[in-house]
PDB file of C-alpha atoms in Angstrom:
ATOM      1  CA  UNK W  12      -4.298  17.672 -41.414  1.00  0.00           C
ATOM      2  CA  UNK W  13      -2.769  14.055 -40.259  1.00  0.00           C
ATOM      3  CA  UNK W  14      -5.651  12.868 -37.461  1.00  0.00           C
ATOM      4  CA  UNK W  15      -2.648  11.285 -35.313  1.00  0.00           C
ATOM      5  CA  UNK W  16       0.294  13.773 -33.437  1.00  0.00           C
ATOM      6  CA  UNK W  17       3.513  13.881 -34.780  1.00  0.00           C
ATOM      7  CA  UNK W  18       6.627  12.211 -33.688  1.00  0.00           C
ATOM      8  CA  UNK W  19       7.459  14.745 -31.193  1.00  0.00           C
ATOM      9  CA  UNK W  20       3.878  15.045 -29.709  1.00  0.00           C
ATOM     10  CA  UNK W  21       3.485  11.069 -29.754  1.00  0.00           C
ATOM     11  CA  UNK W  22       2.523  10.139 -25.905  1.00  0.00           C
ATOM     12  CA  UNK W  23       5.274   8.205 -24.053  1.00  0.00           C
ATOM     13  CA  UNK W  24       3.685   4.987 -24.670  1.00  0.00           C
ATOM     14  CA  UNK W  25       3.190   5.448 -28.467  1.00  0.00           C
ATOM     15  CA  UNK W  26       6.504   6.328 -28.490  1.00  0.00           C
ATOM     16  CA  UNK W  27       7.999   3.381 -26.606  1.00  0.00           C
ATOM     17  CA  UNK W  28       5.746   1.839 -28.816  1.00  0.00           C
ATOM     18  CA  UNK W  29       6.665   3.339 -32.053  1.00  0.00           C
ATOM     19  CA  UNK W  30       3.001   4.094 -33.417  1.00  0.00           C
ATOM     20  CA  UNK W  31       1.282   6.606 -34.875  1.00  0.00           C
ATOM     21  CA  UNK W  32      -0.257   8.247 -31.668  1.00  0.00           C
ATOM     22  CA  UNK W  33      -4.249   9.136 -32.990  1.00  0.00           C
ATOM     23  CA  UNK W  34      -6.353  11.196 -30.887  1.00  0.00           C
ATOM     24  CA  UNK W  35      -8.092   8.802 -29.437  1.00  0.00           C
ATOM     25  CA  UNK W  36      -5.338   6.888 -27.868  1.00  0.00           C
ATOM     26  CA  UNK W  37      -6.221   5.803 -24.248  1.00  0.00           C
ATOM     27  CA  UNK W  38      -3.037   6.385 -22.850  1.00  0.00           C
ATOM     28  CA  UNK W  39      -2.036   9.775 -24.328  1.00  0.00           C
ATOM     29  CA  UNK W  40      -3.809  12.425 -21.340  1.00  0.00           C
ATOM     30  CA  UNK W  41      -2.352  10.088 -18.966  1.00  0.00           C
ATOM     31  CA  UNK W  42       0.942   9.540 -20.377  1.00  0.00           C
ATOM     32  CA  UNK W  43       2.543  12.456 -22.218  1.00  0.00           C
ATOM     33  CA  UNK W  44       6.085  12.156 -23.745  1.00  0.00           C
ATOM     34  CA  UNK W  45       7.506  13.893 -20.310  1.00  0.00           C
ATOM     35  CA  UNK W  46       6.288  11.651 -18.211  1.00  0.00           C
ATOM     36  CA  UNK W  47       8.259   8.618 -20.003  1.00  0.00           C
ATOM     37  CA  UNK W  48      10.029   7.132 -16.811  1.00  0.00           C
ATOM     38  CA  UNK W  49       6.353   6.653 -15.230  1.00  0.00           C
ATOM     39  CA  UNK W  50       5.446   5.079 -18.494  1.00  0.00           C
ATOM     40  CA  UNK W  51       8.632   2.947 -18.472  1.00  0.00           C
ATOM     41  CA  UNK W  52       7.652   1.940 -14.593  1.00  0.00           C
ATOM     42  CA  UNK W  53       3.839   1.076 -15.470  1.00  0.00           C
ATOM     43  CA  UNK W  54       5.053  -1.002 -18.463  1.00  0.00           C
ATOM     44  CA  UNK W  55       7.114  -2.956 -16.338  1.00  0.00           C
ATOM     45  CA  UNK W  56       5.402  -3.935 -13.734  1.00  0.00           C
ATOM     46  CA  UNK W  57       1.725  -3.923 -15.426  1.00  0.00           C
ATOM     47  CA  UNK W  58       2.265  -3.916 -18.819  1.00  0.00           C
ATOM     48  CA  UNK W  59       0.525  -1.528 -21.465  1.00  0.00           C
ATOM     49  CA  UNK W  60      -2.416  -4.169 -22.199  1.00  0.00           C
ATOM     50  CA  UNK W  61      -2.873  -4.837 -18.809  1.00  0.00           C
ATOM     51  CA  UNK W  62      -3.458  -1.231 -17.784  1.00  0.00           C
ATOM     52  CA  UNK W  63      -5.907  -1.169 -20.765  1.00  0.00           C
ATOM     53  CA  UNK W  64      -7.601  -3.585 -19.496  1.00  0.00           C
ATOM     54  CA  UNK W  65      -7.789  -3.104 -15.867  1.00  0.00           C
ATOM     55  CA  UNK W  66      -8.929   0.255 -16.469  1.00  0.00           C
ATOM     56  CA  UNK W  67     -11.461   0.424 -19.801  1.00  0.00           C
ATOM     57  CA  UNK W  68     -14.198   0.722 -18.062  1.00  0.00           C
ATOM     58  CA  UNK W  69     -13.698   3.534 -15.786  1.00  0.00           C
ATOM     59  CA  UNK W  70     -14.990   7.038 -16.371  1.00  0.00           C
ATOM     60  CA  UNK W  71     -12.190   9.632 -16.798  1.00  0.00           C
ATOM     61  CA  UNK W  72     -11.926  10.867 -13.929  1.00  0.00           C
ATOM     62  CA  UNK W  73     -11.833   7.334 -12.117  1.00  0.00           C
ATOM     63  CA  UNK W  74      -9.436   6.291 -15.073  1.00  0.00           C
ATOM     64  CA  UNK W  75      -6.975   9.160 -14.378  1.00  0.00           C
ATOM     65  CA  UNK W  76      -7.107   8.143 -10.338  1.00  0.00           C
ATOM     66  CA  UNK W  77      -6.732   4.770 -11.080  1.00  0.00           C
ATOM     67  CA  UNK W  78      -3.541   5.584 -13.470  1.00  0.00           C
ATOM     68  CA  UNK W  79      -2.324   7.886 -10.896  1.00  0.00           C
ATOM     69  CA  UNK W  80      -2.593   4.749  -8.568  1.00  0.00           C
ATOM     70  CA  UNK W  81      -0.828   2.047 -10.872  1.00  0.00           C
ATOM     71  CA  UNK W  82       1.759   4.816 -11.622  1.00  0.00           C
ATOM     72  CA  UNK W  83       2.555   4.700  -7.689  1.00  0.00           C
ATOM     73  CA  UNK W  84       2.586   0.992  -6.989  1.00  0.00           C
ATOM     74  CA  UNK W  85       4.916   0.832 -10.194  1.00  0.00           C
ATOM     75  CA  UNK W  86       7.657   3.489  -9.116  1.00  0.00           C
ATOM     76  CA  UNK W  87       7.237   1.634  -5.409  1.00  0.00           C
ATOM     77  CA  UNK W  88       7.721  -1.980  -7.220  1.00  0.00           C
ATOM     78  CA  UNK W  89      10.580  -0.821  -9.413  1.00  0.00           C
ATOM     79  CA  UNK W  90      12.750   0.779  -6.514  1.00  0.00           C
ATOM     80  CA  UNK W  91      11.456  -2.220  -3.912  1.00  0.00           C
ATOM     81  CA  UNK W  92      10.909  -5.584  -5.978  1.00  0.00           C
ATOM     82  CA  UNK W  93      10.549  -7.879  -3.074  1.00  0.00           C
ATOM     83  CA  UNK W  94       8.012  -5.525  -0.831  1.00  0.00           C
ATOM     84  CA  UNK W  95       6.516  -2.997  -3.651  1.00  0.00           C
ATOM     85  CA  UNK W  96       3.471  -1.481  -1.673  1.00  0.00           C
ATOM     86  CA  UNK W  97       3.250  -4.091   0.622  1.00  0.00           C
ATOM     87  CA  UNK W  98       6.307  -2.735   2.507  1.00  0.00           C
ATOM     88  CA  UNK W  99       4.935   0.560   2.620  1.00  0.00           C
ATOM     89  CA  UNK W 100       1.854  -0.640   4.574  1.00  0.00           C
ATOM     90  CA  UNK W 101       3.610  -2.752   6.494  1.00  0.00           C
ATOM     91  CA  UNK W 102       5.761  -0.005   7.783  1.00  0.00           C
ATOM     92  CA  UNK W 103       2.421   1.750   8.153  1.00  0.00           C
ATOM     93  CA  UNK W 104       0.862  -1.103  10.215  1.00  0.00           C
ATOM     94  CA  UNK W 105       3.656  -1.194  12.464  1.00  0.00           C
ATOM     95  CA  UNK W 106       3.760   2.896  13.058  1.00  0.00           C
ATOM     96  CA  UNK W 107      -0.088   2.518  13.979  1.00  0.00           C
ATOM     97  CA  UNK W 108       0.788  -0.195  16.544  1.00  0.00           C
ATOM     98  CA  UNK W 109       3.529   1.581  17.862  1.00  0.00           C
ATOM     99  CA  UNK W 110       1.332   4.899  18.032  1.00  0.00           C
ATOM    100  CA  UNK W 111      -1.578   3.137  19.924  1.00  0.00           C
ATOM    101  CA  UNK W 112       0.416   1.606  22.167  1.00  0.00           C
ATOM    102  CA  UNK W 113       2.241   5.029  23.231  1.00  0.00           C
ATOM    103  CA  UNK W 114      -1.529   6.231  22.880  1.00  0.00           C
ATOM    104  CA  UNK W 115      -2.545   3.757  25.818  1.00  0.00           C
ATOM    105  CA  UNK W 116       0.479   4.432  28.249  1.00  0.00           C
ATOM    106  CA  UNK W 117      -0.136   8.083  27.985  1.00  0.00           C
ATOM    107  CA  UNK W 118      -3.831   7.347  28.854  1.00  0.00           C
ATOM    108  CA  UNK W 119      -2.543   5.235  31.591  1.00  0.00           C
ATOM    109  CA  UNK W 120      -0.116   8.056  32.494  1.00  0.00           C
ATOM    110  CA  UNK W 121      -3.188  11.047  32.459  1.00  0.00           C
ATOM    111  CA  UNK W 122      -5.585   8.556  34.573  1.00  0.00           C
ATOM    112  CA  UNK W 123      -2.731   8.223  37.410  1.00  0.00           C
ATOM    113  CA  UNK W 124      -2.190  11.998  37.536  1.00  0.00           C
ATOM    114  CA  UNK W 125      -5.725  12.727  37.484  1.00  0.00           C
ATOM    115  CA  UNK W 126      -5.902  10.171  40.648  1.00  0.00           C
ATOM    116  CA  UNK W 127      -2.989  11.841  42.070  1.00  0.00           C
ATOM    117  CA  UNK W 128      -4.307  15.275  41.587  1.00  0.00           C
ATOM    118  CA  UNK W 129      -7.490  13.921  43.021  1.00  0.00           C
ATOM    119  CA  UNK W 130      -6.286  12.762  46.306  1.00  0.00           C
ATOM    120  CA  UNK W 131      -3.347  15.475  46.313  1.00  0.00           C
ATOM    121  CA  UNK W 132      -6.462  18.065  46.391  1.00  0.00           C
ATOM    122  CA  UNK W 133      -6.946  20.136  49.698  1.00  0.00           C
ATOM    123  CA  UNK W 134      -9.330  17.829  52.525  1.00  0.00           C
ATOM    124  CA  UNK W 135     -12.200  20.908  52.871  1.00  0.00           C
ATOM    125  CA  UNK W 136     -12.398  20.373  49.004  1.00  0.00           C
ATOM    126  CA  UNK W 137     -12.533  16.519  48.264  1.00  0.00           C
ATOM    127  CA  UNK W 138     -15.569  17.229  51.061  1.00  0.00           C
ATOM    128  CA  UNK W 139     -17.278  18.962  48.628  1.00  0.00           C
ATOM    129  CA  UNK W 140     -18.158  15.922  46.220  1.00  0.00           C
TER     130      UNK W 140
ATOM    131  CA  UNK I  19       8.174 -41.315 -16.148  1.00  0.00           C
ATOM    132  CA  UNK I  20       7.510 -38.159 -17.843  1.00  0.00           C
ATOM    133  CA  UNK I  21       9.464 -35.285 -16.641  1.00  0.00           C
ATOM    134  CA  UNK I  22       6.164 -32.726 -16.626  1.00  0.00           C
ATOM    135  CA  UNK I  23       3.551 -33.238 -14.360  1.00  0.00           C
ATOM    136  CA  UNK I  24       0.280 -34.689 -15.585  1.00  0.00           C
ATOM    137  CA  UNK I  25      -2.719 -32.436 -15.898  1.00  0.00           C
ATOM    138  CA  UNK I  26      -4.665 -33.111 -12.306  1.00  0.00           C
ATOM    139  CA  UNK I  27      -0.674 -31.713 -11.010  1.00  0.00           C
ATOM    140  CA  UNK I  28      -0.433 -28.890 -12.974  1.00  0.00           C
ATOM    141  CA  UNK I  29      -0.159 -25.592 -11.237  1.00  0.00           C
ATOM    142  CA  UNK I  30      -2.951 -22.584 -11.841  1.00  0.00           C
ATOM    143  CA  UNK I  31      -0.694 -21.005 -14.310  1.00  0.00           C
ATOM    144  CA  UNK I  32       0.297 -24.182 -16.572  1.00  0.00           C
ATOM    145  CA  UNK I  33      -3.452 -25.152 -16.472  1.00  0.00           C
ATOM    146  CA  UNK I  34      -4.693 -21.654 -17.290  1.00  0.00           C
ATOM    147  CA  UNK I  35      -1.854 -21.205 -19.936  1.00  0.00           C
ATOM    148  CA  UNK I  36      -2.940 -24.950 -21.226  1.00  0.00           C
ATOM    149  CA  UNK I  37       1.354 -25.798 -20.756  1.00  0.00           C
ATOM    150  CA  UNK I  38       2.884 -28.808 -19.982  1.00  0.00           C
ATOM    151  CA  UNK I  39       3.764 -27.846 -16.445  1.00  0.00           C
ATOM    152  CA  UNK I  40       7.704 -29.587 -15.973  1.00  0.00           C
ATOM    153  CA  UNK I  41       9.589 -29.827 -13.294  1.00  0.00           C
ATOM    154  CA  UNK I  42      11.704 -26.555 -13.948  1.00  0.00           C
ATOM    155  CA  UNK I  43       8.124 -24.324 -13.818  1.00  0.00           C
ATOM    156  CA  UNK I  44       8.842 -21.901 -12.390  1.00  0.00           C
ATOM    157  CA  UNK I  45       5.384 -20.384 -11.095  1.00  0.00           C
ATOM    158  CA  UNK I  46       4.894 -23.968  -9.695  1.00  0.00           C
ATOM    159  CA  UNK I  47       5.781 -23.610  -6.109  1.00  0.00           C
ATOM    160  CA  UNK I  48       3.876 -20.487  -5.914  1.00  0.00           C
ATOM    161  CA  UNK I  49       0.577 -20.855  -7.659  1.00  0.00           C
ATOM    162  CA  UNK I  50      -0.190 -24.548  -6.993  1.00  0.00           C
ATOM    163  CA  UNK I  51      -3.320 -25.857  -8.753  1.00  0.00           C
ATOM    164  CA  UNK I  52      -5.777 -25.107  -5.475  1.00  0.00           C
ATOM    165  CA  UNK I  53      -4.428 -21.282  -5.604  1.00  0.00           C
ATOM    166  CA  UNK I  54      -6.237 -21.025  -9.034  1.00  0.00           C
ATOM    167  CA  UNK I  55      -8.021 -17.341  -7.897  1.00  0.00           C
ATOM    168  CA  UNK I  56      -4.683 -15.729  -6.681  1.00  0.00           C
ATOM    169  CA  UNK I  57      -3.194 -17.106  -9.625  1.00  0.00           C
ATOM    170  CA  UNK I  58      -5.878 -15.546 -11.854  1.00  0.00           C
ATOM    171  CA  UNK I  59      -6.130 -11.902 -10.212  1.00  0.00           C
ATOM    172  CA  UNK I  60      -2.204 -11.841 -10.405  1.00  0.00           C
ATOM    173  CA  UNK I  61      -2.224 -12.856 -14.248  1.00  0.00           C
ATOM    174  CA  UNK I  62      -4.677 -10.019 -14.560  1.00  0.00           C
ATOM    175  CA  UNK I  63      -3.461  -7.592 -12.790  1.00  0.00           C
ATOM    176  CA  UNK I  64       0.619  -7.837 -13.733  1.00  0.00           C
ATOM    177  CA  UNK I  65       0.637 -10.864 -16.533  1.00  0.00           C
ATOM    178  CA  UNK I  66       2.790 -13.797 -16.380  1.00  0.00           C
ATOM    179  CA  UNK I  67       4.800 -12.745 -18.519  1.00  0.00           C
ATOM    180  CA  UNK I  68       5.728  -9.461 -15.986  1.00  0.00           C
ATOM    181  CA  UNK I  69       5.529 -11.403 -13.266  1.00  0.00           C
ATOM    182  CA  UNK I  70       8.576 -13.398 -14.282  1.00  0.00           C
ATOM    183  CA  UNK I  71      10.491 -10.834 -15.507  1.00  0.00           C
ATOM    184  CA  UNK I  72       9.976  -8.705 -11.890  1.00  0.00           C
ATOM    185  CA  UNK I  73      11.197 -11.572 -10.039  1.00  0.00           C
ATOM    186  CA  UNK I  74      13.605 -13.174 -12.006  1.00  0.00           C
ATOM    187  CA  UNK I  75      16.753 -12.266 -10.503  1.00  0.00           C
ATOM    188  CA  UNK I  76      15.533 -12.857  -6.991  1.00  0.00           C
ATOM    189  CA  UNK I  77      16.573 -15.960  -4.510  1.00  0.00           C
ATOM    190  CA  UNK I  78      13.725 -18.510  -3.871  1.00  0.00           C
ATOM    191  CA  UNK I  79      13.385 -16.843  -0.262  1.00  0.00           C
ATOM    192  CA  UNK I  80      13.044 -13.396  -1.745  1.00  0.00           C
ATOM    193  CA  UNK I  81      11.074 -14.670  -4.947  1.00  0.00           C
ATOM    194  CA  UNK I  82       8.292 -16.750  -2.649  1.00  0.00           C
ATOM    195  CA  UNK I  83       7.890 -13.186  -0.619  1.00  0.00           C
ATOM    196  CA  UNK I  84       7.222 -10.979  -4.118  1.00  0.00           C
ATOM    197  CA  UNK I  85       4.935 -13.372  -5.501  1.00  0.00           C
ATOM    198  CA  UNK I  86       3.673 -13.079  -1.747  1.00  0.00           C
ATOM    199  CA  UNK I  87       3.098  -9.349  -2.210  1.00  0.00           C
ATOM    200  CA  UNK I  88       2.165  -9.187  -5.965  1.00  0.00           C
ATOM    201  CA  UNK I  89      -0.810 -11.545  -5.167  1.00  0.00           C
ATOM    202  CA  UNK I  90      -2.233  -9.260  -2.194  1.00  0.00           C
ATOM    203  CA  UNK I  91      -1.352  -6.105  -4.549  1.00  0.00           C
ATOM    204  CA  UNK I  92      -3.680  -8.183  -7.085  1.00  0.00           C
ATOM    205  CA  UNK I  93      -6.557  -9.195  -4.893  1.00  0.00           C
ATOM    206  CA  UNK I  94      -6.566  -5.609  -3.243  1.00  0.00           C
ATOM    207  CA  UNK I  95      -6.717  -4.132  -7.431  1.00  0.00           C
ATOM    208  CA  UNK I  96      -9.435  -6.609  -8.937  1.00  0.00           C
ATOM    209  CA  UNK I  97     -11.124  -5.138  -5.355  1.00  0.00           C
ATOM    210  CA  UNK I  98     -10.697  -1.928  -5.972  1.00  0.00           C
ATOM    211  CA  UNK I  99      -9.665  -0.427  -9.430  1.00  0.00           C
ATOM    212  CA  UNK I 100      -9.368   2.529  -8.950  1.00  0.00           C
ATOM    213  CA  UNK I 101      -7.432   3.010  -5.669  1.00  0.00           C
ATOM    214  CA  UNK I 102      -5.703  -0.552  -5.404  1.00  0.00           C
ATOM    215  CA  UNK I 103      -3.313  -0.565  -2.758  1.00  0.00           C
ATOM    216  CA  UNK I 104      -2.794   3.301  -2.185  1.00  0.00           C
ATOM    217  CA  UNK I 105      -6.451   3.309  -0.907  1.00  0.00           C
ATOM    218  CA  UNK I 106      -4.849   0.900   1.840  1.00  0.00           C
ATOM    219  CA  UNK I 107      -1.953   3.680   2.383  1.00  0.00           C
ATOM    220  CA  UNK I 108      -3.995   6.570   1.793  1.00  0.00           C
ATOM    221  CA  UNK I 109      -6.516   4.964   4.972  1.00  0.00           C
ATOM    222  CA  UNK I 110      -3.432   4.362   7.083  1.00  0.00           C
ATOM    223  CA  UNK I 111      -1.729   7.423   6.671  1.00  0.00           C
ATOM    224  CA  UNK I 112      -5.186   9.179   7.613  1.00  0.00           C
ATOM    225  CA  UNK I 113      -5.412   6.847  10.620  1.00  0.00           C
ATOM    226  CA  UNK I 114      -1.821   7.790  11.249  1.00  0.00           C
ATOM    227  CA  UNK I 115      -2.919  11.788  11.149  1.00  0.00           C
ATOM    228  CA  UNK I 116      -5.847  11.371  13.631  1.00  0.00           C
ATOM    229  CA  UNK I 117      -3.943   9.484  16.132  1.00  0.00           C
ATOM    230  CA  UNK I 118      -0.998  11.718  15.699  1.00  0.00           C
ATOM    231  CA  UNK I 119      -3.916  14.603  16.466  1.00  0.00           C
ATOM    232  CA  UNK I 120      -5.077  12.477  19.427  1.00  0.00           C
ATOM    233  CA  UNK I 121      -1.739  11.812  21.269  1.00  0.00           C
ATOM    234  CA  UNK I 122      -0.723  15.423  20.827  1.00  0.00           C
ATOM    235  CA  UNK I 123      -4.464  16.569  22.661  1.00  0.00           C
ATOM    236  CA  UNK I 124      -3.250  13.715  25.359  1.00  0.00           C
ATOM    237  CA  UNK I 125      -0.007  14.860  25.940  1.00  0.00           C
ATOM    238  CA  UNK I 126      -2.169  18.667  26.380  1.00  0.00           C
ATOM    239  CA  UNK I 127      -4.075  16.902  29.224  1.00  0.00           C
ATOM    240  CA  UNK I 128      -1.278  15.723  30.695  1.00  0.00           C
ATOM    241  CA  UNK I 129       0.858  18.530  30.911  1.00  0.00           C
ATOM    242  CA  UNK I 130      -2.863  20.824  32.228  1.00  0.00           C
ATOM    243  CA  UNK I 131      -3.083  17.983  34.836  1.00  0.00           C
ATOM    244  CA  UNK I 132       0.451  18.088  36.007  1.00  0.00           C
ATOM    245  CA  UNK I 133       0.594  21.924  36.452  1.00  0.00           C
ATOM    246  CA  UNK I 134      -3.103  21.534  38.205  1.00  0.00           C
ATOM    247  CA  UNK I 135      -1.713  18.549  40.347  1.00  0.00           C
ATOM    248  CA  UNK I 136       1.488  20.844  41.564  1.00  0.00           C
ATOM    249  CA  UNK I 137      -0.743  23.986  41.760  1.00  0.00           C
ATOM    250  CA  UNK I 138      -3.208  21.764  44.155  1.00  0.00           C
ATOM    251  CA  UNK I 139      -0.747  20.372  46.315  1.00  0.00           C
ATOM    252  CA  UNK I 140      -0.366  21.708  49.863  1.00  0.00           C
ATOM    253  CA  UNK I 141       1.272  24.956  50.482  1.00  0.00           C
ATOM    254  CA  UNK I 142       3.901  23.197  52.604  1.00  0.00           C
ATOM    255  CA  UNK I 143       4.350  20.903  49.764  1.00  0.00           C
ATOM    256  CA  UNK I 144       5.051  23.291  47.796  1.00  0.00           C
ATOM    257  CA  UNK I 145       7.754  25.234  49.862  1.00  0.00           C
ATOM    258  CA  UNK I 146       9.751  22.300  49.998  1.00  0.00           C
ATOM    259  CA  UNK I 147      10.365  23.268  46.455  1.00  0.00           C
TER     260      UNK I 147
END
């Protein structure tokens, strides 16, 4: 029995690679043939020996997060080349601002009503406090 | 005068890469000799050789603002491995959630506080109605 997978079962980056795909190759549980477009993206932008690198000595779990990551930022730098990522939180950023700011006028808002309500409130009971 | 510049002017990649650095390099304007740690995360994280290729067809503008973003993308990675920038994201779309949660509880208050400041009002007040 061969010790590497066959043409057809060759993970995406063997294949793009055109070697023999063993069964210890890093890339394969992370990479199969189907998923050849994220392959294509994380080649790109990182490069296979790069990704090898970055991520050699992570445990597998950690590794497959950390792939899962890089295969994000690389589908986000392939369809935005000038921003990648970097867009995306700035967008982010500026949603937060927006939100606390619409946060702090409703606050505003409540504390006038609450005033309002307050002085609005029958004499024989504002006597009370 | 010789048309590269001498090694003291290098930039970070030229000097890393041990390259004459000419006048036509073109990482110069962007890694500059003193920027020898972006320069070095970047070349780490993507490779020079990716790096061109991501932002060759771009203007200078567009090209200075990629580099821009590929260097934070690469500082936030050699930070964090595993999560890179989509721990960023992943943080400020949580952030996003909880003050989503918190304006919708505000906007609670405020209606309760409404209805209890027209319920409070004086009777005659309210036949006016």
């Amino acid at each position: 029995m061969s010790s590497s997978r066959n043409a057809s079962q060759a993970c995406a980056s063997c294949k793009y690679q055109r070697k023999k795909c063993d069964p210890h190759c890093p890339l394969a549980p992370f990479f199969p043939q189907h998923r050849r477009k994220d392959f294509m993206n994380v080649h790109k932008v990182f490069g296979v020996r790069n990704v090898l690198k970055l991520t050699k000595n992570l445990g597998h779990k950690e590794k497959s997060e950390a792939i899962k990551t890089l295969i994000y930022q690389a589908d986000v730098r392939v369809k935005d080349p000038v921003g990648g990522c970097c867009r995306v939180i700035s967008e982010l950023q500026h949603r937060i601002k927006n939100l606390e700011a619409e946060y702090r006028l409703l606050l505003e808002q409540l504390a006038v009503c609450r005033a309002q309500k307050q002085a609005k409130a029958p004499v024989h009971k504002q006597q009370q406090f």
